[in-house]
Short mmCIF file of C-alpha atoms and ligand atoms in Angstrom, two decimals:
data_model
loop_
_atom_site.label_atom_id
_atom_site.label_comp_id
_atom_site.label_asym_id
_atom_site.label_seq_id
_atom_site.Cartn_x
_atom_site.Cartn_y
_atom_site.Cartn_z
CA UNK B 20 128.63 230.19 287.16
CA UNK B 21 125.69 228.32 289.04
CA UNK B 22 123.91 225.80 287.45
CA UNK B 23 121.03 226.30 284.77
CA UNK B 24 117.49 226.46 286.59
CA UNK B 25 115.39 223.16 285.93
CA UNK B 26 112.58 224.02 283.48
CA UNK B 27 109.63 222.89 285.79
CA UNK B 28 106.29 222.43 284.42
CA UNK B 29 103.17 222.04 287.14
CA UNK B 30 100.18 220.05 286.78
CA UNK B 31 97.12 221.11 288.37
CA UNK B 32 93.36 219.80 288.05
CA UNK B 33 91.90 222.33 290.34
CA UNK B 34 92.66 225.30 292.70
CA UNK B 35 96.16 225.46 292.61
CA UNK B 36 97.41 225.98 296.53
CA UNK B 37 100.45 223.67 296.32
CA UNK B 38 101.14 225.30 292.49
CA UNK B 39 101.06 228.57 294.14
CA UNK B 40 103.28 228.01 296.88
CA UNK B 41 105.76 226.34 294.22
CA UNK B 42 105.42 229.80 292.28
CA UNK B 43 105.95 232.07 295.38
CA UNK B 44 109.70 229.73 295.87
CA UNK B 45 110.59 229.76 292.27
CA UNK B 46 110.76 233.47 292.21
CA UNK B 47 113.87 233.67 294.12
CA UNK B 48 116.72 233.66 291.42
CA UNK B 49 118.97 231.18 293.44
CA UNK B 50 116.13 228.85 293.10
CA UNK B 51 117.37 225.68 291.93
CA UNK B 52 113.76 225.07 289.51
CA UNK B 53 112.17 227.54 287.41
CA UNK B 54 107.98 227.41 286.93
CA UNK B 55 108.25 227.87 282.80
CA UNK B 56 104.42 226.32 281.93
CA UNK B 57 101.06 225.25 284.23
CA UNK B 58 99.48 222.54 282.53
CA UNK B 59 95.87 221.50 283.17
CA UNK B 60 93.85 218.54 282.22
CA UNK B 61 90.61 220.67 283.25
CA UNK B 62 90.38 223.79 281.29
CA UNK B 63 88.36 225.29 283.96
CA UNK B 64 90.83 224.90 286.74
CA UNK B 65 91.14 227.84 289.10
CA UNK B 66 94.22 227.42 289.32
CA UNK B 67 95.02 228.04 285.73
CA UNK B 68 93.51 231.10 285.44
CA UNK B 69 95.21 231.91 288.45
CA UNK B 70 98.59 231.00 286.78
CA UNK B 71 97.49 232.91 283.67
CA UNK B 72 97.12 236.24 285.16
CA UNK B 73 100.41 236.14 286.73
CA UNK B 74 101.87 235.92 283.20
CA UNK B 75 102.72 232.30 283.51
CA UNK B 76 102.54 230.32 280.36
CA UNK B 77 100.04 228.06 280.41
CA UNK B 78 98.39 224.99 278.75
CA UNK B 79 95.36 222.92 278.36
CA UNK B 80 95.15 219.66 278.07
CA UNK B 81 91.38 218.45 278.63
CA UNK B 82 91.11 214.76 279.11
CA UNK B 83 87.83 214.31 277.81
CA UNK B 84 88.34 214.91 274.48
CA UNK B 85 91.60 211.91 274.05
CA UNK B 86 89.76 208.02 273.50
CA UNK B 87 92.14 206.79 276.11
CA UNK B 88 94.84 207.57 278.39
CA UNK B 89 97.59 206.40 275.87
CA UNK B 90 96.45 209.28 274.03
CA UNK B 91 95.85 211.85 276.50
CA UNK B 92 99.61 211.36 277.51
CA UNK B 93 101.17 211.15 274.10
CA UNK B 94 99.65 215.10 274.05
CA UNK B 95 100.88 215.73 277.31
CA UNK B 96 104.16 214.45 276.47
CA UNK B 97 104.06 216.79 273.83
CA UNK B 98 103.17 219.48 275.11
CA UNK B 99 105.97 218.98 278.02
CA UNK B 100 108.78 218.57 275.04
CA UNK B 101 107.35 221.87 273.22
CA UNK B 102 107.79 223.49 276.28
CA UNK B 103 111.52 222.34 276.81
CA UNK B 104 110.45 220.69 280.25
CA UNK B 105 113.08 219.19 282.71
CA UNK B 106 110.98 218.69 285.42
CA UNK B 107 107.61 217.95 286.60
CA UNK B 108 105.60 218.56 289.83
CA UNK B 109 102.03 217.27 290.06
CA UNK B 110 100.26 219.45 292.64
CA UNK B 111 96.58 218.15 292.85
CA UNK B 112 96.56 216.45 288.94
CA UNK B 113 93.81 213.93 288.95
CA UNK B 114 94.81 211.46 286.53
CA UNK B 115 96.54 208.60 286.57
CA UNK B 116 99.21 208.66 284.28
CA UNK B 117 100.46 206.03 282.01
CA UNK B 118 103.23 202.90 283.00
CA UNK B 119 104.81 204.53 279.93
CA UNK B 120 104.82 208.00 280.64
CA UNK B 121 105.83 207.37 284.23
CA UNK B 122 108.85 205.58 283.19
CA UNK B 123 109.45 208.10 280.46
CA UNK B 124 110.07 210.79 283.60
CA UNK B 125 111.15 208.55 286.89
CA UNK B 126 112.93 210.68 288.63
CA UNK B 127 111.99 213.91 287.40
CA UNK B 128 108.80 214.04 288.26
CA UNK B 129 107.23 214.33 292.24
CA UNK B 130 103.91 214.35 293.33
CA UNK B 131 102.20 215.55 296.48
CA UNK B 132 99.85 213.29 298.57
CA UNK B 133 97.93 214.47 301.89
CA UNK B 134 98.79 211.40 303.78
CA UNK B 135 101.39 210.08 305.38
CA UNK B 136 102.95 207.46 302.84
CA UNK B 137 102.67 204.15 302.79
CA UNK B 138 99.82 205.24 304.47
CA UNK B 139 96.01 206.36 303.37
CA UNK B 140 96.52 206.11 299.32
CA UNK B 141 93.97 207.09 297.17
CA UNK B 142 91.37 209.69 298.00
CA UNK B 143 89.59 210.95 300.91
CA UNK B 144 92.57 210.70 303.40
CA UNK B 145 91.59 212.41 305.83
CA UNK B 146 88.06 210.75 306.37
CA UNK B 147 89.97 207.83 306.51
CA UNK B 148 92.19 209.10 309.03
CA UNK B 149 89.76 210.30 311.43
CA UNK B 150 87.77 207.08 310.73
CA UNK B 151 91.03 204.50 312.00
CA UNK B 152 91.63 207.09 314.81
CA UNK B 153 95.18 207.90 314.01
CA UNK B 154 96.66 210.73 316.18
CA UNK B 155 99.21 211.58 313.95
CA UNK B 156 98.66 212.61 310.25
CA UNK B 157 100.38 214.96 307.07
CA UNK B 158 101.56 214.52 303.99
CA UNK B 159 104.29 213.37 301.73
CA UNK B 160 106.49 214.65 298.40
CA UNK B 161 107.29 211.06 296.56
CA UNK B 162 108.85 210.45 292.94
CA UNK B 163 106.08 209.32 290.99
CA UNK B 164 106.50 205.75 289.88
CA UNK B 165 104.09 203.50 287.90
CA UNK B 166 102.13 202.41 291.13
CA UNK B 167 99.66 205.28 292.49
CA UNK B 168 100.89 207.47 295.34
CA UNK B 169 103.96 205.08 296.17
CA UNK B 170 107.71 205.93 294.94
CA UNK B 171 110.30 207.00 296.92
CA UNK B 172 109.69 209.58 299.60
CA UNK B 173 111.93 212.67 299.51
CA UNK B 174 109.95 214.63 302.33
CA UNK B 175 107.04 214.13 304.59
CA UNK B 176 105.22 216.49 307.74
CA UNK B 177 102.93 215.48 310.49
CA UNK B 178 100.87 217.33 312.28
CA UNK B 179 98.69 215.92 315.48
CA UNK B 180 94.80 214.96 314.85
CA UNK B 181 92.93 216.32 317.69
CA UNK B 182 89.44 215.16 318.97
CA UNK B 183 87.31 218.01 317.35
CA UNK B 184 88.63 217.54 314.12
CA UNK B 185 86.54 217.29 310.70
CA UNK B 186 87.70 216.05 307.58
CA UNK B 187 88.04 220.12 307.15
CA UNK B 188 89.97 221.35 309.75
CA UNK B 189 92.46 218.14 309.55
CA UNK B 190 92.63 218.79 305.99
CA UNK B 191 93.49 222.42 306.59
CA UNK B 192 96.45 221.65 308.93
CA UNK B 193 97.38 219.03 306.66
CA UNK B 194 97.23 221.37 303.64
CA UNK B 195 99.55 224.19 305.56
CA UNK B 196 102.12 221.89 305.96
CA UNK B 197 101.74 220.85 302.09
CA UNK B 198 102.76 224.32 301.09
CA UNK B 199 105.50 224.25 303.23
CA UNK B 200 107.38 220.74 302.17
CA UNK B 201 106.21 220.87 297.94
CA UNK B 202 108.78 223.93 298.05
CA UNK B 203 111.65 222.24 300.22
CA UNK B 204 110.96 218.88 297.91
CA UNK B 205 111.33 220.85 294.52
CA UNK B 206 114.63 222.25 296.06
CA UNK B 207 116.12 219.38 297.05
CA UNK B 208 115.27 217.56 294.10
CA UNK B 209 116.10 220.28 291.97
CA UNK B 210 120.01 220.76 293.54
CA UNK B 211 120.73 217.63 292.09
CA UNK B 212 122.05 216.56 295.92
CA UNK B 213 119.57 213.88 296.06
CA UNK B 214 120.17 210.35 295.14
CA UNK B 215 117.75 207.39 295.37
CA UNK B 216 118.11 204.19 296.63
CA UNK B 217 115.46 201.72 296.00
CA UNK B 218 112.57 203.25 298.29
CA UNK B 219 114.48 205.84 300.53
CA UNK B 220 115.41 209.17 299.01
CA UNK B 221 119.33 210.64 300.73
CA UNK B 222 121.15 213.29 300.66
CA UNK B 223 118.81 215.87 302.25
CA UNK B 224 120.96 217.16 304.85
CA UNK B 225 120.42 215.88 308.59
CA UNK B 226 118.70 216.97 311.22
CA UNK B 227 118.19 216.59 314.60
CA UNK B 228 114.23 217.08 315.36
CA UNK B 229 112.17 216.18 318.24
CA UNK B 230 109.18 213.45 318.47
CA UNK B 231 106.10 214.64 317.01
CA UNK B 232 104.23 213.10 320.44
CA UNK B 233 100.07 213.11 320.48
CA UNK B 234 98.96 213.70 323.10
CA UNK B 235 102.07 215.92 324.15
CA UNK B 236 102.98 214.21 327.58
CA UNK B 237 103.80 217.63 329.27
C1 GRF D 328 96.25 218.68 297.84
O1 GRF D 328 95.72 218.27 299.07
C2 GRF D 328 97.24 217.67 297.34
O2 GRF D 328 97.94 217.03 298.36
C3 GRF D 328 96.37 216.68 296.63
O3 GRF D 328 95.37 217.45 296.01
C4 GRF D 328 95.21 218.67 296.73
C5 GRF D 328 95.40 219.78 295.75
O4 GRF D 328 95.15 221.03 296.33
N1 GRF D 328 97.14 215.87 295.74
P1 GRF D 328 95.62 222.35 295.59
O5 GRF D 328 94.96 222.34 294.21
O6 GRF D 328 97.10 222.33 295.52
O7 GRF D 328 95.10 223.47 296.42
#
């Protein structure tokens, strides 16, 4: 018999692109994680209507009305446990989450940042990007760990900045590429092959890939 499906919970603040591409991989049965609740700290989200209509359980839990962020994740936390939750993926969740609750999940919860880690945390990435002149950018699936967008990196893609790029069409490549390594992370992490070691992440299988090379020399 295969193993029991994680019960994964997502956590959204807003349209929900990386949540859906999580949904569209969970639906294969051999999927290592099952989507079982979308939370949202913004009852307004997009993406949780979204969620909704597809039959999804979902949940609510609006910041604003918690005096503090103890508070606001004591009612997440609950909310994860009614929910039987194994797993967590934060897919564009704009909160910063307690020391506590952090440690509560370390290494059962990943996050998705569009930036190239250690690189560009924070917001506005791509501005920044354009703004040091990088010619290579992407993004990265980390554990979460107390710090902000740091934690060990289980799987990152690049993609070349070119000169007529905006903020926009950078983030746009960028945000392809997102949809395409949340679902790989979840399923590595997920299998239970993974094992981490201080910052670095092993176990994915290898592979043999060529340079990512901007400008291509050809
Ligand atoms: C993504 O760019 C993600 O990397 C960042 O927030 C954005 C969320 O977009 N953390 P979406 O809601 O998944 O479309």
């Amino acid at each position: 018999m295969s193993a029991p499906r994680l019960r994964t919970a997502i956590l959204i603040s807003g349209r929900g692109s990386n949540m859906a591409s999580l949904i569209a991989a969970a639906k294969s049965p051999d999927f290592p994680a099952e989507i079982v609740l979308v939370l949202s700290n913004r009852p307004d989200a997009p993406g949780l209507a979204s969620a909704k209509a597809q039959g999804f359980a979902t949940a609510a839990v609006d910041h604003k009305i918690y005096a503090g962020r103890e508070a606001f994740d004591a009612s997440l936390q609950a909310m994860l446990e009614a929910h039987r939750i194994d797993f967590i993926c934060l897919a564009g969740f704009m909160r910063l989450l307690t020391a506590g609750f952090t440690q509560a999940w370390q290494g059962r919860m990943i996050n998705i940042h569009p930036a190239l880690m250690p690189s560009y945390k924070g917001l506005h990435t791509h501005e920044r990007a354009l703004a040091d002149g990088v010619k290579i950018h992407g993004c990265t699936v980390h554990y979460v760990v107390p710090d902000m967008d740091a934690g060990p990196i289980i799987a990152q893609a690049a993609v070349p900045v070119l000169d007529d790029d905006t903020p926009e069409t950078l983030g746009a490549r960028v945000l392809a590429q997102e949809h395409v390594i949340y679902p790989l992370a979840l399923k590595l992490a997920a299998s239970g092959l993974l094992h981490i070691n201080g910052q670095r992440v092993l176990g994915a299988a290898p592979q043999a890939l060529p340079a990512l090379i901007v400008p291509h020399p050809h």
